[in-house]
Amino acid sequence: MRAYNFNAGPAAIPLEVLERAQKELVNFNNTGMSVMELSHRSKDYEEVHNRANALLRELLGIPDTYEVLFLQGGASLQFSMIPMNFLQENKTAHYILSGSWSEKALKEAKAFGETRILASSKEENYSRIPTDYSLEDIKDGAYLHITSNNTIFGTQWNEYPTSPIPLIADMSSDILCKEIDVEKFSLIYAGAQKNLGPSGVTVVIVKKDFLETARPNVPTILKYSTHADNNSLYNTPPTFAIYMLSLVLEWVKEQGGVKAIQKVNEEKAGYIYSAIDESEGFYKAHATEDSRSLMNITFTLPNEELTKKFLQEAKERQFIGLAGHRSVGGCRASAYNAVPKESCLALANFMTEFKNKNS
Ligand code: PMP
């Protein structure tokens, strides 16, 4: 029996994908070996690699003016690689702080040059996406960095800023959850372990002309251009993770693409937010209404004791991963693309039942 998996990441992977990987595990494409055992220079692997790239381009509508890269080191390495490559000596990198991950991204940039916090909602415990900032005075900045979805706090950008300088987004926890206009961004990055598959590969989508502005004095393996010039095959890539990514992307396509997935995500999150909103204050959403995330739904219960009881009873019913992050407390349900609608509906029903019994 499969659990109702609400883990924040690594997280649910579509059952169809796992079953296909299982079927192909010991003999991939009649090669007599697993995809893990193929040379990364072989034709069979190259097809997997290029298929993942092509599918991501198709699903997100990524123009030819962008490179799609498969890197390692997680989103956390991107926190450093971005300023290392793009924070020029006489310029400032601007950061909008909307949660702990944006704070971490900023911390790394500080090691490489001038930074500025353009806006922050820290004082409100990151319960909303900051709106009080002006883009007028950042004209000479190196780039503007945002976190599109705040995994811990459960907030998400609805409308991205129209930035006069290159816009960079950490989309680790919401890539492919809804349609986006890639052309608003100079660089998008995302660790795979939420919406794209297992951990081990980080996707980077970067505009070619932005790449050309990169600083030269960067170690080879940490230069985006190294990977762009070698189709992400400069060194051995995480071949199994990229194979899994290709299967997840096939699955997204089979579901009808990102637009169809978005509609399902809205329904899924809708069930859980309704259970919160209709609970007469028993459950309280952490995020303000205009900043609510489709992916990570954060909420609190009236007290510690009820929270513990809720989590215990949830666990007994196979609802896994609902404890909130320690900086928010309470609960968090991560309803990524691969979390079935039925799981969200079952959770919403359980929440209502629990509230009726305990209020
Ligand atoms: N950014 C966001 C928004 C995240 O949710 C996470 C991981 N939870 C990270 C960055 C860090 O990712 P990684 O563990 O892949 O370095």
Short mmCIF file of C-alpha atoms and ligand atoms in Angstrom, two decimals:
data_model
loop_
_atom_site.label_atom_id
_atom_site.label_comp_id
_atom_site.label_asym_id
_atom_site.label_seq_id
_atom_site.Cartn_x
_atom_site.Cartn_y
_atom_site.Cartn_z
CA MET A 1 0.00 0.00 0.00
CA ARG A 2 1.27 3.48 -0.93
CA ALA A 3 1.32 6.13 1.80
CA TYR A 4 -0.32 9.52 1.42
CA ASN A 5 3.03 11.21 0.92
CA PHE A 6 3.08 14.91 1.82
CA ASN A 7 6.86 15.13 2.28
CA ALA A 8 8.48 18.48 1.50
CA GLY A 9 11.34 16.98 -0.48
CA PRO A 10 12.47 14.43 -1.43
CA ALA A 11 8.83 13.92 -2.14
CA ALA A 12 6.23 11.87 -3.99
CA ILE A 13 7.10 10.52 -7.44
CA PRO A 14 4.29 9.34 -9.75
CA LEU A 15 3.59 5.65 -9.23
CA GLU A 16 3.58 5.10 -13.02
CA VAL A 17 7.12 6.49 -13.16
CA LEU A 18 8.36 4.23 -10.36
CA GLU A 19 6.78 1.20 -11.99
CA ARG A 20 8.32 1.98 -15.35
CA ALA A 21 11.75 2.46 -13.76
CA GLN A 22 11.29 -0.85 -11.97
CA LYS A 23 10.39 -2.59 -15.22
CA GLU A 24 13.42 -1.18 -17.01
CA LEU A 25 15.81 -1.47 -14.07
CA VAL A 26 17.93 -4.46 -15.02
CA ASN A 27 17.65 -4.31 -18.80
CA PHE A 28 17.24 -0.82 -20.19
CA ASN A 29 16.20 -0.57 -23.83
CA ASN A 30 17.57 -4.08 -24.57
CA THR A 31 21.09 -3.06 -23.65
CA GLY A 32 21.43 -5.95 -21.21
CA MET A 33 22.18 -3.53 -18.41
CA SER A 34 20.60 -0.92 -16.19
CA VAL A 35 20.57 2.73 -17.26
CA MET A 36 22.88 3.23 -14.24
CA GLU A 37 25.44 0.93 -15.82
CA LEU A 38 25.56 2.64 -19.21
CA SER A 39 28.50 4.79 -20.17
CA HIS A 40 27.52 8.45 -20.07
CA ARG A 41 29.17 8.67 -23.51
CA SER A 42 26.98 5.91 -25.00
CA LYS A 43 24.28 6.53 -27.56
CA ASP A 44 21.64 4.90 -25.34
CA TYR A 45 22.38 7.26 -22.46
CA GLU A 46 22.71 10.27 -24.70
CA GLU A 47 19.18 9.70 -25.95
CA VAL A 48 17.86 9.75 -22.37
CA HIS A 49 19.83 12.91 -21.63
CA ASN A 50 18.67 14.73 -24.73
CA ARG A 51 15.09 13.58 -24.28
CA ALA A 52 15.00 15.09 -20.77
CA ASN A 53 16.33 18.35 -22.17
CA ALA A 54 13.86 18.41 -25.08
CA LEU A 55 10.87 17.54 -22.89
CA LEU A 56 11.65 20.28 -20.38
CA ARG A 57 11.96 22.77 -23.25
CA GLU A 58 8.65 21.65 -24.67
CA LEU A 59 6.75 21.62 -21.36
CA LEU A 60 7.95 25.04 -20.19
CA GLY A 61 8.11 26.65 -23.63
CA ILE A 62 11.81 27.42 -23.27
CA PRO A 63 13.07 29.36 -26.31
CA ASP A 64 16.28 28.47 -28.20
CA THR A 65 17.89 31.56 -26.75
CA TYR A 66 18.20 29.61 -23.46
CA GLU A 67 20.42 26.74 -22.37
CA VAL A 68 19.02 23.90 -20.25
CA LEU A 69 21.67 22.42 -17.96
CA PHE A 70 21.73 19.40 -15.66
CA LEU A 71 24.08 20.07 -12.76
CA GLN A 72 24.92 18.61 -9.36
CA GLY A 73 25.35 20.16 -5.92
CA GLY A 74 21.65 20.87 -5.38
CA ALA A 75 20.01 24.25 -5.38
CA SER A 76 22.43 25.10 -2.56
CA LEU A 77 25.39 25.14 -4.94
CA GLN A 78 23.45 27.54 -7.16
CA PHE A 79 23.38 29.97 -4.23
CA SER A 80 27.19 30.27 -4.71
CA MET A 81 27.55 29.64 -8.44
CA ILE A 82 25.24 32.53 -9.30
CA PRO A 83 27.25 35.29 -7.58
CA MET A 84 30.54 33.57 -8.50
CA ASN A 85 29.62 33.86 -12.18
CA PHE A 86 27.40 36.92 -12.35
CA LEU A 87 28.19 39.31 -9.50
CA GLN A 88 30.59 41.73 -11.21
CA GLU A 89 33.08 43.63 -9.10
CA ASN A 90 31.54 47.09 -9.46
CA LYS A 91 27.93 45.98 -9.23
CA THR A 92 25.35 45.04 -6.58
CA ALA A 93 23.27 41.87 -6.41
CA HIS A 94 19.71 42.54 -5.21
CA TYR A 95 17.79 39.97 -3.20
CA ILE A 96 14.14 39.85 -2.22
CA LEU A 97 13.89 37.85 0.99
CA SER A 98 10.77 35.72 1.26
CA GLY A 99 12.04 32.89 3.45
CA SER A 100 15.00 30.91 4.77
CA TRP A 101 16.10 29.74 1.31
CA SER A 102 16.38 33.30 0.02
CA GLU A 103 18.36 34.16 3.16
CA LYS A 104 20.73 31.31 2.39
CA ALA A 105 21.09 32.44 -1.22
CA LEU A 106 21.94 35.98 -0.02
CA LYS A 107 24.47 34.70 2.51
CA GLU A 108 26.48 33.02 -0.24
CA ALA A 109 26.41 36.09 -2.48
CA LYS A 110 27.92 38.20 0.30
CA ALA A 111 31.13 36.21 -0.07
CA PHE A 112 31.54 37.40 -3.65
CA GLY A 113 30.61 41.08 -3.68
CA GLU A 114 28.13 43.82 -2.88
CA THR A 115 24.60 42.77 -2.03
CA ARG A 116 21.43 44.55 -1.07
CA ILE A 117 18.13 43.41 0.39
CA LEU A 118 15.57 45.04 -1.85
CA ALA A 119 12.61 43.86 0.24
CA SER A 120 11.91 41.38 2.99
CA SER A 121 8.91 39.99 4.84
CA LYS A 122 11.03 38.55 7.66
CA GLU A 123 9.32 40.75 10.26
CA GLU A 124 6.04 39.05 9.48
CA ASN A 125 7.68 35.64 9.80
CA TYR A 126 7.61 35.38 6.02
CA SER A 127 3.84 35.00 5.89
CA ARG A 128 3.63 36.86 2.57
CA ILE A 129 5.58 37.68 -0.55
CA PRO A 130 7.06 41.19 -0.16
CA THR A 131 5.35 43.83 -2.30
CA ASP A 132 6.81 47.06 -0.89
CA TYR A 133 9.83 47.66 -3.10
CA SER A 134 10.73 49.82 -6.05
CA LEU A 135 12.50 48.50 -9.13
CA GLU A 136 13.46 52.05 -10.15
CA ASP A 137 16.73 52.29 -8.28
CA ILE A 138 18.24 48.92 -9.14
CA LYS A 139 19.01 49.77 -12.75
CA ASP A 140 22.73 49.16 -12.48
CA GLY A 141 22.48 46.03 -10.41
CA ALA A 142 24.07 42.73 -11.43
CA TYR A 143 20.84 40.79 -10.99
CA LEU A 144 17.70 40.49 -8.89
CA HIS A 145 17.18 37.20 -7.07
CA ILE A 146 13.84 35.84 -5.89
CA THR A 147 12.60 32.52 -4.48
CA SER A 148 9.44 31.72 -6.42
CA ASN A 149 8.00 29.37 -3.80
CA ASN A 150 8.92 29.29 -0.14
CA THR A 151 8.90 25.64 0.83
CA ILE A 152 9.09 26.24 4.57
CA PHE A 153 6.64 29.12 4.94
CA GLY A 154 4.15 28.09 2.26
CA THR A 155 4.11 31.25 0.18
CA GLN A 156 4.43 31.65 -3.58
CA TRP A 157 4.83 34.48 -6.04
CA ASN A 158 1.79 35.05 -8.24
CA GLU A 159 3.16 37.77 -10.46
CA TYR A 160 6.87 38.00 -10.97
CA PRO A 161 8.53 41.41 -10.98
CA THR A 162 9.29 42.95 -14.36
CA SER A 163 12.90 43.57 -13.55
CA PRO A 164 15.10 46.11 -15.36
CA ILE A 165 18.11 43.89 -14.54
CA PRO A 166 18.51 40.11 -15.03
CA LEU A 167 15.93 38.28 -12.94
CA ILE A 168 17.03 35.03 -11.29
CA ALA A 169 14.63 32.64 -9.57
CA ASP A 170 15.04 29.67 -7.29
CA MET A 171 12.10 27.53 -8.46
CA SER A 172 13.12 24.43 -6.53
CA SER A 173 9.72 23.87 -5.00
CA ASP A 174 7.36 25.01 -7.74
CA ILE A 175 8.93 24.44 -11.15
CA LEU A 176 6.37 22.88 -13.51
CA CYS A 177 3.50 23.42 -11.07
CA LYS A 178 2.04 26.20 -13.24
CA GLU A 179 2.66 27.94 -16.51
CA ILE A 180 5.38 30.58 -16.46
CA ASP A 181 6.85 33.03 -18.92
CA VAL A 182 10.46 31.86 -19.07
CA GLU A 183 11.46 35.02 -20.93
CA LYS A 184 10.95 37.11 -17.80
CA PHE A 185 14.02 35.39 -16.36
CA SER A 186 17.72 35.31 -17.15
CA LEU A 187 18.27 32.25 -14.99
CA ILE A 188 15.97 29.73 -13.31
CA TYR A 189 17.24 26.91 -11.12
CA ALA A 190 15.62 24.02 -9.31
CA GLY A 191 16.74 20.98 -7.37
CA ALA A 192 14.83 17.99 -8.75
CA GLN A 193 13.59 16.38 -5.57
CA LYS A 194 10.17 18.04 -5.39
CA ASN A 195 8.50 18.35 -8.79
CA LEU A 196 11.08 16.79 -11.09
CA GLY A 197 12.07 13.42 -9.65
CA PRO A 198 14.66 12.16 -7.19
CA SER A 199 17.45 14.25 -5.69
CA GLY A 200 20.83 14.34 -7.41
CA VAL A 201 20.24 16.62 -10.37
CA THR A 202 19.67 20.37 -10.46
CA VAL A 203 18.05 21.93 -13.49
CA VAL A 204 19.32 25.33 -14.67
CA ILE A 205 17.64 27.30 -17.45
CA VAL A 206 19.85 30.19 -18.47
CA LYS A 207 19.66 32.81 -21.18
CA LYS A 208 22.56 32.54 -23.61
CA ASP A 209 23.32 36.27 -23.75
CA PHE A 210 23.33 36.42 -19.94
CA LEU A 211 25.87 33.59 -19.91
CA GLU A 212 28.17 35.73 -21.99
CA THR A 213 28.35 38.33 -19.23
CA ALA A 214 29.84 35.81 -16.75
CA ARG A 215 33.11 36.53 -14.97
CA PRO A 216 36.09 34.66 -16.41
CA ASN A 217 37.97 33.81 -13.20
CA VAL A 218 35.78 30.95 -12.04
CA PRO A 219 36.90 27.30 -11.58
CA THR A 220 36.06 25.25 -14.68
CA ILE A 221 33.47 22.99 -13.08
CA LEU A 222 31.66 25.97 -11.51
CA LYS A 223 31.34 27.91 -14.78
CA TYR A 224 27.92 27.65 -16.39
CA SER A 225 29.59 27.96 -19.79
CA THR A 226 31.55 24.73 -19.20
CA HIS A 227 28.31 22.82 -18.91
CA ALA A 228 26.57 24.74 -21.68
CA ASP A 229 29.45 24.09 -24.09
CA ASN A 230 29.38 20.36 -23.30
CA ASN A 231 25.64 19.61 -23.21
CA SER A 232 25.99 19.00 -19.43
CA LEU A 233 28.42 16.16 -20.21
CA TYR A 234 31.69 17.86 -19.28
CA ASN A 235 32.07 15.36 -16.48
CA THR A 236 29.94 12.36 -15.46
CA PRO A 237 26.40 13.60 -14.87
CA PRO A 238 24.00 11.94 -12.39
CA THR A 239 22.72 9.61 -15.10
CA PHE A 240 20.08 7.76 -13.08
CA ALA A 241 18.58 11.00 -11.70
CA ILE A 242 18.41 12.43 -15.24
CA TYR A 243 16.76 9.23 -16.47
CA MET A 244 14.16 9.57 -13.68
CA LEU A 245 13.71 13.21 -14.62
CA SER A 246 13.00 12.17 -18.21
CA LEU A 247 10.32 9.74 -17.00
CA VAL A 248 8.72 12.39 -14.77
CA LEU A 249 8.65 14.81 -17.70
CA GLU A 250 7.04 12.16 -19.92
CA TRP A 251 4.45 11.73 -17.19
CA VAL A 252 3.75 15.48 -17.04
CA LYS A 253 3.26 15.44 -20.81
CA GLU A 254 0.86 12.49 -20.54
CA GLN A 255 -1.17 14.42 -17.96
CA GLY A 256 -1.74 17.11 -20.58
CA GLY A 257 1.28 19.30 -19.84
CA VAL A 258 1.83 22.09 -17.36
CA LYS A 259 -1.50 23.81 -17.98
CA ALA A 260 -3.43 20.65 -17.09
CA ILE A 261 -1.17 19.98 -14.09
CA GLN A 262 -1.78 23.54 -12.87
CA LYS A 263 -5.53 23.00 -12.93
CA VAL A 264 -5.20 19.81 -10.88
CA ASN A 265 -2.81 21.57 -8.47
CA GLU A 266 -5.36 24.33 -7.94
CA GLU A 267 -8.02 21.76 -7.13
CA LYS A 268 -5.70 19.83 -4.81
CA ALA A 269 -4.59 22.87 -2.82
CA GLY A 270 -8.20 24.10 -2.91
CA TYR A 271 -9.41 21.06 -0.95
CA ILE A 272 -6.91 21.66 1.83
CA TYR A 273 -7.29 25.45 1.99
CA SER A 274 -11.07 24.97 2.13
CA ALA A 275 -10.67 22.62 5.08
CA ILE A 276 -8.67 25.41 6.77
CA ASP A 277 -11.01 28.26 5.81
CA GLU A 278 -14.15 26.38 6.79
CA SER A 279 -12.80 25.27 10.17
CA GLU A 280 -14.08 28.34 12.06
CA GLY A 281 -10.58 29.26 13.12
CA PHE A 282 -9.53 25.79 14.31
CA TYR A 283 -6.89 25.68 11.57
CA LYS A 284 -5.07 28.89 10.71
CA ALA A 285 -3.14 29.28 7.46
CA HIS A 286 0.35 30.70 7.96
CA ALA A 287 0.38 32.46 4.59
CA THR A 288 -1.74 35.51 3.88
CA GLU A 289 -4.42 34.78 1.31
CA ASP A 290 -2.74 36.58 -1.60
CA SER A 291 0.55 34.71 -1.06
CA ARG A 292 -0.70 31.16 -0.54
CA SER A 293 1.37 28.45 -2.15
CA LEU A 294 -0.13 25.75 -4.35
CA MET A 295 2.69 23.46 -3.34
CA ASN A 296 3.29 23.82 0.42
CA ILE A 297 0.21 24.43 2.55
CA THR A 298 1.18 25.59 6.03
CA PHE A 299 -1.24 25.80 8.93
CA THR A 300 -1.41 25.74 12.70
CA LEU A 301 -3.83 24.22 15.20
CA PRO A 302 -5.06 25.89 18.42
CA ASN A 303 -2.23 24.51 20.59
CA GLU A 304 0.79 22.21 20.84
CA GLU A 305 -1.19 19.34 22.31
CA LEU A 306 -3.73 19.27 19.49
CA THR A 307 -0.96 19.58 16.93
CA LYS A 308 0.74 16.50 18.36
CA LYS A 309 -2.52 14.59 18.46
CA PHE A 310 -3.30 15.62 14.88
CA LEU A 311 0.11 14.47 13.64
CA GLN A 312 -0.16 11.18 15.52
CA GLU A 313 -3.62 10.35 14.20
CA ALA A 314 -2.61 11.43 10.71
CA LYS A 315 0.34 9.07 10.82
CA GLU A 316 -1.86 6.18 11.89
CA ARG A 317 -3.87 6.79 8.74
CA GLN A 318 -0.78 6.84 6.52
CA PHE A 319 -0.62 10.63 6.06
CA ILE A 320 3.14 11.14 6.04
CA GLY A 321 5.28 14.29 6.21
CA LEU A 322 2.78 16.69 7.78
CA ALA A 323 4.91 18.16 10.58
CA GLY A 324 5.70 21.80 9.91
CA HIS A 325 9.24 23.14 9.78
CA ARG A 326 10.46 24.24 13.22
CA SER A 327 10.56 27.92 12.17
CA VAL A 328 6.80 27.98 11.49
CA GLY A 329 5.57 25.19 13.75
CA GLY A 330 2.23 23.53 13.17
CA CYS A 331 1.75 21.53 10.00
CA ARG A 332 2.71 21.57 6.37
CA ALA A 333 1.20 19.54 3.56
CA SER A 334 3.36 19.51 0.45
CA ALA A 335 1.12 18.78 -2.50
CA TYR A 336 3.62 18.62 -5.34
CA ASN A 337 2.66 17.57 -8.87
CA ALA A 338 2.96 13.85 -8.15
CA VAL A 339 0.73 13.91 -5.04
CA PRO A 340 -2.57 12.46 -6.27
CA LYS A 341 -5.81 14.40 -6.00
CA GLU A 342 -7.21 11.58 -3.86
CA SER A 343 -4.51 12.11 -1.24
CA CYS A 344 -5.41 15.80 -0.91
CA LEU A 345 -9.11 15.07 -0.73
CA ALA A 346 -8.48 12.37 1.89
CA LEU A 347 -6.37 14.81 3.93
CA ALA A 348 -9.00 17.55 3.72
CA ASN A 349 -11.67 15.11 4.92
CA PHE A 350 -9.44 13.93 7.75
CA MET A 351 -8.79 17.55 8.80
CA THR A 352 -12.49 18.31 8.95
CA GLU A 353 -13.22 15.11 10.86
CA PHE A 354 -10.42 15.87 13.35
CA LYS A 355 -11.68 19.41 13.86
CA ASN A 356 -15.25 18.21 14.46
CA LYS A 357 -14.03 15.75 17.10
CA ASN A 358 -11.67 18.14 18.84
CA SER A 359 -13.27 21.59 18.89
N1 PMP B 1 15.64 26.32 -2.35
C1 PMP B 1 14.41 25.90 -2.00
C2 PMP B 1 13.23 26.76 -2.30
C3 PMP B 1 14.27 24.67 -1.34
O1 PMP B 1 13.06 24.25 -0.97
C4 PMP B 1 15.42 23.88 -1.08
C5 PMP B 1 15.35 22.52 -0.44
N2 PMP B 1 14.30 22.21 0.32
C6 PMP B 1 16.67 24.39 -1.45
C7 PMP B 1 16.73 25.59 -2.11
C8 PMP B 1 17.94 23.61 -1.19
O2 PMP B 1 17.99 22.59 -2.09
P1 PMP B 1 19.12 21.46 -2.07
O3 PMP B 1 18.87 20.63 -0.87
O4 PMP B 1 18.85 20.75 -3.37
O5 PMP B 1 20.43 22.14 -2.06
#
